[in-house]
Short mmCIF file of C-alpha atoms in Angstrom, two decimals:
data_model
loop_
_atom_site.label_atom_id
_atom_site.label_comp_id
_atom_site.label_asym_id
_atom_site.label_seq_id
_atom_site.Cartn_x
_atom_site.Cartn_y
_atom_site.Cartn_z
CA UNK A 26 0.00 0.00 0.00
CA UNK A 27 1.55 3.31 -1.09
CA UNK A 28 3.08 5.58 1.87
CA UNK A 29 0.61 8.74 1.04
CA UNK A 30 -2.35 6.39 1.27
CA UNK A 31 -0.99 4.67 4.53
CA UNK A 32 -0.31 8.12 6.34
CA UNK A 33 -4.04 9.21 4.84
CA UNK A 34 -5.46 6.25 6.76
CA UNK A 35 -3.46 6.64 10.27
CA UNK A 36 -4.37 10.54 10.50
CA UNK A 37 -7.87 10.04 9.22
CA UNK A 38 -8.84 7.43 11.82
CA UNK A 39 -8.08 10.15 14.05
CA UNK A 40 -10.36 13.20 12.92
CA UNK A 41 -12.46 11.54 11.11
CA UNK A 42 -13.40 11.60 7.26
CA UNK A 43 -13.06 15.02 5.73
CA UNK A 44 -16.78 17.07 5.56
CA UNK A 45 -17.72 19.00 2.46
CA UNK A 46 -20.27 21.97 3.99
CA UNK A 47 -20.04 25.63 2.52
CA UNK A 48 -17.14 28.21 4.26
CA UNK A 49 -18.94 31.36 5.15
CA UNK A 50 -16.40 33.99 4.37
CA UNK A 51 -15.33 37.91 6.15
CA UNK A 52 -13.42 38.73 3.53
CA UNK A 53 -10.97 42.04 3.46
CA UNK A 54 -10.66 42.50 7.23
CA UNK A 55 -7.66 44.42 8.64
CA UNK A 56 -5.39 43.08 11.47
CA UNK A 57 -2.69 45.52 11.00
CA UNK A 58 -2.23 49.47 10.40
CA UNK A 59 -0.74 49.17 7.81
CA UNK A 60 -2.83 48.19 4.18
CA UNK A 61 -0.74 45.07 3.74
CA UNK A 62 -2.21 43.55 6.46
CA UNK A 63 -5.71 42.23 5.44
CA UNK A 64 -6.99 38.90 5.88
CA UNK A 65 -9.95 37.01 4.89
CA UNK A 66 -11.84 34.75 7.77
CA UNK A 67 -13.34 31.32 6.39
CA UNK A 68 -15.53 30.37 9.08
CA UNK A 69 -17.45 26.71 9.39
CA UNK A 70 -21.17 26.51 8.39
CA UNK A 71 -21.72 25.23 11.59
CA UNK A 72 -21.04 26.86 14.77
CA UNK A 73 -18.74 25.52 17.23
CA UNK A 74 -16.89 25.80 19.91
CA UNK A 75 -12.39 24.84 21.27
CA UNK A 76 -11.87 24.18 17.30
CA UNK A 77 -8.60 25.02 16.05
CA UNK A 78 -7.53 27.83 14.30
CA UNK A 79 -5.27 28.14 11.06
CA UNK A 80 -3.02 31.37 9.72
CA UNK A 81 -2.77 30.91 6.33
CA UNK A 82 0.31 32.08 4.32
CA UNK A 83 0.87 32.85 0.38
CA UNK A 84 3.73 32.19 -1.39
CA UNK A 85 5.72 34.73 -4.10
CA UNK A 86 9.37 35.29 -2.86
CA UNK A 87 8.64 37.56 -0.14
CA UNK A 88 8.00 40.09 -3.25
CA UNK A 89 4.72 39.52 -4.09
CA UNK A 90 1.63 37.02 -4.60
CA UNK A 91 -1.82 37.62 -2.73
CA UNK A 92 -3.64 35.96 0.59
CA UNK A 93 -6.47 35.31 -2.76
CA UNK A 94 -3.94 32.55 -3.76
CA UNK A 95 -4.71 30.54 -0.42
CA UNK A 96 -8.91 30.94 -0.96
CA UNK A 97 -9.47 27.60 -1.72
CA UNK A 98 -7.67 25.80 1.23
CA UNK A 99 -8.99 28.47 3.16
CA UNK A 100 -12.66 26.97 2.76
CA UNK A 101 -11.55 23.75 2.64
CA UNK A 102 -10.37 23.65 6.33
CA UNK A 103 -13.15 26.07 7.30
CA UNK A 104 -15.33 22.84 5.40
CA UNK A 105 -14.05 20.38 7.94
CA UNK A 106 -14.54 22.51 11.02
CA UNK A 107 -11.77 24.56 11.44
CA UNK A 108 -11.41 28.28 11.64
CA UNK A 109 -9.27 29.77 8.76
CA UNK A 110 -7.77 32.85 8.13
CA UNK A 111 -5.56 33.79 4.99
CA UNK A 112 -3.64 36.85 5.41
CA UNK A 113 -1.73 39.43 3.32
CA UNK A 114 1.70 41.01 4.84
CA UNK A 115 4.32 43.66 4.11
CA UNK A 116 6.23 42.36 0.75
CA UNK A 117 9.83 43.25 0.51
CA UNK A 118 8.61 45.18 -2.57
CA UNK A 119 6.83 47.70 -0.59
CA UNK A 120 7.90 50.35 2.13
CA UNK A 121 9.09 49.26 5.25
CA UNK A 122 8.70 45.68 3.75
CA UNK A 123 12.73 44.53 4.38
CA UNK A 124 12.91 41.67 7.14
CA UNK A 125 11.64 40.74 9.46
CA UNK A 126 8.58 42.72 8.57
CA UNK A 127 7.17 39.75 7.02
CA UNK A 128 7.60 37.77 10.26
CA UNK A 129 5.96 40.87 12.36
CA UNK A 130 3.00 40.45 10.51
CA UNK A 131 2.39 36.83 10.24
CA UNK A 132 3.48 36.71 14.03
CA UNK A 133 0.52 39.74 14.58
CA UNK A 134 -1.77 37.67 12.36
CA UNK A 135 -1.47 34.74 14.82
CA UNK A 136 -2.15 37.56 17.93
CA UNK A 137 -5.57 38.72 16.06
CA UNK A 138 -6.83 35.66 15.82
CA UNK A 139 -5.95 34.69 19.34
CA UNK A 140 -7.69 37.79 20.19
CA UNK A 141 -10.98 36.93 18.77
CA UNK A 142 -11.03 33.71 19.79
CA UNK A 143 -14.06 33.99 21.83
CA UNK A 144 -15.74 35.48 19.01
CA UNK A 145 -14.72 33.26 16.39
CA UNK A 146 -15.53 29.86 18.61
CA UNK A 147 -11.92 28.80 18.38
CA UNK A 148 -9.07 27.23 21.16
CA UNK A 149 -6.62 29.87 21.55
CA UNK A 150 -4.63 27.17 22.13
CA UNK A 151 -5.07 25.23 19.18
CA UNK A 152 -3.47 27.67 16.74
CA UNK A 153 -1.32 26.47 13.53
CA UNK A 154 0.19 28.25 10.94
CA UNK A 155 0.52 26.72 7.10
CA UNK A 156 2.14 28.59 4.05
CA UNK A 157 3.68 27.61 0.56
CA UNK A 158 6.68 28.32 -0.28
CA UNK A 159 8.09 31.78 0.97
CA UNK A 160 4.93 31.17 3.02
CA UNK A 161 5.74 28.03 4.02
CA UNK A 162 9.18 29.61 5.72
CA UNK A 163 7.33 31.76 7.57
CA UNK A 164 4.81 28.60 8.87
CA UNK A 165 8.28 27.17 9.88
CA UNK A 166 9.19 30.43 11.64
CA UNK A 167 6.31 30.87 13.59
CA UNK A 168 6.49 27.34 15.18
CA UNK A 169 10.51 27.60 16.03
CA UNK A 170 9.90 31.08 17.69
CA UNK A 171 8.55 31.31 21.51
CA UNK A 172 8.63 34.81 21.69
CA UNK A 173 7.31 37.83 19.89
CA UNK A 174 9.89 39.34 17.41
CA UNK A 175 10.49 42.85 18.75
CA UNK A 176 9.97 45.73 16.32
CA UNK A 177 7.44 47.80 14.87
CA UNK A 178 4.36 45.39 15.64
CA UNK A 179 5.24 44.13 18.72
CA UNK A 180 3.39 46.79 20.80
CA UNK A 181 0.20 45.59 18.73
CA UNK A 182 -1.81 42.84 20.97
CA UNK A 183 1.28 42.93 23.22
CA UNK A 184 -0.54 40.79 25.66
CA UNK A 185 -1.34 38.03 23.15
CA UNK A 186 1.24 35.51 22.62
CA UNK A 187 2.30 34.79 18.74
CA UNK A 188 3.04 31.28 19.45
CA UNK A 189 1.43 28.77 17.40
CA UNK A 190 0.62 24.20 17.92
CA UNK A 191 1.99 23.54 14.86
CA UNK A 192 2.71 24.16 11.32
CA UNK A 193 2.23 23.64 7.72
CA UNK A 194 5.64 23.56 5.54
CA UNK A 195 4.67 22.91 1.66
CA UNK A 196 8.50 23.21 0.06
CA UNK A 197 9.24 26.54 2.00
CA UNK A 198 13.21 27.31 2.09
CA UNK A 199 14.78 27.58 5.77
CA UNK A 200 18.28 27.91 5.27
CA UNK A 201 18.90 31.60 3.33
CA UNK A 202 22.43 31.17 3.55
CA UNK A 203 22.74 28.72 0.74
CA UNK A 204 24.01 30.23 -2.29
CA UNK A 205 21.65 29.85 -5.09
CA UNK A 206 18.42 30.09 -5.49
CA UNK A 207 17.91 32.58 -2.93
CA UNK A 208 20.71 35.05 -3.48
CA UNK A 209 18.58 37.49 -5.27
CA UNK A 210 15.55 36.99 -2.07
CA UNK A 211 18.30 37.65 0.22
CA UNK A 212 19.32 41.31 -1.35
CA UNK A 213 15.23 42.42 -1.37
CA UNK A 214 14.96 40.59 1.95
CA UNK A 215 17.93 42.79 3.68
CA UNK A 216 16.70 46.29 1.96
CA UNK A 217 19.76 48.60 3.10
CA UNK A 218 20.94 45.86 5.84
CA UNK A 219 23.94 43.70 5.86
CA UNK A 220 22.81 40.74 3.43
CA UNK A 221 24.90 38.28 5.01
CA UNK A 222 23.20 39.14 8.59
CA UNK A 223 19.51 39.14 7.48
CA UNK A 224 20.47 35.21 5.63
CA UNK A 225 21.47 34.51 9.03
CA UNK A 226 18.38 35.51 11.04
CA UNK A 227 15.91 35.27 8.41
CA UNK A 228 16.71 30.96 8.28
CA UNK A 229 14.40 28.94 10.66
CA UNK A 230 16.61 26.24 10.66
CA UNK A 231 19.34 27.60 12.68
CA UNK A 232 16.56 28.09 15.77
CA UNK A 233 15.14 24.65 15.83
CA UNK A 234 14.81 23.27 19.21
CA UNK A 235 13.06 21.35 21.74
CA UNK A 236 10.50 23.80 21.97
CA UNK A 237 9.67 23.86 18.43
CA UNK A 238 6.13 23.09 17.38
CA UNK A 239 5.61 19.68 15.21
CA UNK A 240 5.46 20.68 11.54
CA UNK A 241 4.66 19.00 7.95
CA UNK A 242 6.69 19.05 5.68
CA UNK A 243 5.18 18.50 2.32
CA UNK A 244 7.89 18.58 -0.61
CA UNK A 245 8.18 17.92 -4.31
CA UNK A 246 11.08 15.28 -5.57
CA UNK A 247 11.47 17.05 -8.58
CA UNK A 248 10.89 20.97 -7.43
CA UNK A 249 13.97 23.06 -9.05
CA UNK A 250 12.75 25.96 -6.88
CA UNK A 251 13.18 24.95 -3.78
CA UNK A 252 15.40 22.40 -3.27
CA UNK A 253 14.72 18.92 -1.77
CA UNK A 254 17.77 19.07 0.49
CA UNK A 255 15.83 22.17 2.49
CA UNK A 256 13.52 20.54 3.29
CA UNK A 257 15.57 17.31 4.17
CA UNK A 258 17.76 19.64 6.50
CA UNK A 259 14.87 20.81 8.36
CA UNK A 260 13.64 17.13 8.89
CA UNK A 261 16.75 15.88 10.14
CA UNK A 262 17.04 19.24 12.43
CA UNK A 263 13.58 18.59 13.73
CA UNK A 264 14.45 14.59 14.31
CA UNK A 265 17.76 15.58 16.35
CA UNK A 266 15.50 17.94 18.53
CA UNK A 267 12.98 15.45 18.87
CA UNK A 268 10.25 16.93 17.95
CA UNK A 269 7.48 15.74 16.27
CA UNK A 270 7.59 16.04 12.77
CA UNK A 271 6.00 14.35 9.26
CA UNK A 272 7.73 14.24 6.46
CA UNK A 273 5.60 13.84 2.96
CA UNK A 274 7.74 13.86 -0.19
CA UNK A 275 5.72 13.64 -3.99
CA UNK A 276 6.32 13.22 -7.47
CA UNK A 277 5.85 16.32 -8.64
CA UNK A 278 7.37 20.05 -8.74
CA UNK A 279 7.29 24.05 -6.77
CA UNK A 280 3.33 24.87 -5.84
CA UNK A 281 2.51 20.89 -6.74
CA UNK A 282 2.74 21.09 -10.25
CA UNK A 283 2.27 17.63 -12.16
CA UNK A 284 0.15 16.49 -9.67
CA UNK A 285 -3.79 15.70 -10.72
CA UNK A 286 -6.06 17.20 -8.97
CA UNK A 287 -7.14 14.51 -7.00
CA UNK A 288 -3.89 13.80 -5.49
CA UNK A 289 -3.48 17.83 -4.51
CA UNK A 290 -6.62 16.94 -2.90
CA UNK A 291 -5.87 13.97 -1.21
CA UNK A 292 -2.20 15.86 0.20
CA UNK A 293 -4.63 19.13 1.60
CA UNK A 294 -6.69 16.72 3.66
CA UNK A 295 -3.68 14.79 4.92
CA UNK A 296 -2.84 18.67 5.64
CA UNK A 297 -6.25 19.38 7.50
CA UNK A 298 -5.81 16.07 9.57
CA UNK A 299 -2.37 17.18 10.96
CA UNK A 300 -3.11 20.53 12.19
CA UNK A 301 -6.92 18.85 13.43
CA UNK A 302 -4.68 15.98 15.06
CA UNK A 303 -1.72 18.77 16.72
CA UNK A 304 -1.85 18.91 20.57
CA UNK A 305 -2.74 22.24 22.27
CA UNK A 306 -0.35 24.34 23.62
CA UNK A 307 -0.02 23.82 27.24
CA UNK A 308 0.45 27.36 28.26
#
């Protein structure tokens, strides 16, 4: 029996079969000052209560692409219970938009939904954080950190902690110091800042630690764009730390191109079942 189909079957008998209901949608809400920060809320057709909550995160280099780009998984997890928001943040192709200011705002995204827990019928402590690509870094940076970054957001929600249960990785980079292919992200990631410095701080990898929260890893064999061996590294770096991790690798490329449709499917509910299936915080 194939490996995707086995894991499907072991995280499924734990939340159950995937439901198929309508997302009602809040769509262009802002958690931020600035205009970057907008997010759209999917919210189940049902109301509920101590469901978990999900920060979703687009993809496009850290220099562009849109939180419209995540729609779709957005109402999928709100469709099996879960509270969903896809958010927008400071690209380093706008002002103020050199790192960490992507981090500040995915890390404030993860406070406003906290925040309106009550209101939104979610666990505060049930939390998660999922991205593709350059989003899927940021997924990986929000479960490593235990603390809120300091800088220009962190007076925003102060009392809220930015800490999330777990996290989504789908072929996100966390080591910036490699040469290629992320030379060129590096220079429009460090704006007027020493490049070598931001490569450092801006790669997950180096902060993994006991205390990390268990991620997926979803990863294509034959992506050119972000290399397998990234994701491998952050694997192995999550195994030495023992902490709980799964690894899902596919036959296909960057953003899960030559898969069919029904296999994209089948990987987005294996995605759903981890984050339904991660372990409150305990604090």
């Amino acid at each position: 029996m194939p490996l995707l189909v086995l894991i499907t079957l072991f995280l499924l008998s734990i939340v159950g079969p995937a439901r198929t209901q309508d997302a009602a949608i809040r769509a262009d809400l802002a958690y931020g000052l600035d205009p970057a920060e907008m997010l759209d809320v999917c919210l189940p057709p049902v109301a509920g209560a101590a469901r978990p909550g999900i920060v979703l995160i687009h993809g496009g280099g850290w220099s562009g692409g849109s939180r419209k780009s995540m729609l779709g998984y957005c109402r999928e997890l709100a469709g099996r219970g879960l509270v969903a928001i896809n958010i927008d943040y400071r690209l380093t192709s706008s002002l103020g938009g050199a790192w960490p200011a992507q981090l500040q705002d995915a890390q404030l995204a993860v406070r406003w939904l906290r925040a309106h827990a009550g209101e939104l019928g979610i666990d505060p402590r049930r939390i998660c954080a999922s991205g593709n690509s350059a989003g899927g870094h940021l997924a990986v940076y929000l479960a490593v950190l235990q603390r809120t970054v300091p800088g220009d957001r962190a007076t925003q929600l102060s009392a809220v902690a930015s800490t999330v249960a777990c996290a989504v990785d789908n072929f996100g980079p966390v080591d910036l110091t490699a040469a290629s292919p992320f030379r060129n992200a590096v220079v429009h990631l460090a704006g007027n800042n020493d490049q070598g410095a931001v490569a450092r701080n801006a790669s997950p990898l180096f902060l993994v630690d006991a205390a990390t929260a268990p991620i997926m890893i979803v990863q294509g064999d034959d992506d050119i764009e972000m290399p397998p061996a990234q994701s491998a590294a952050l694997r192995d770096a999550l195994r030495r730390a023992h902490v709980p991790q799964l690894f899902l690798a596919f036959p296909g490329g960057h953003e899960f191109k030559s898969l069919a449709p029904a296999e994209r499917q089948e990987i987005l509910q294996l995605e759903a079942a981890f984050i339904e299936s991660a372990p409150p915080l305990s604090r």
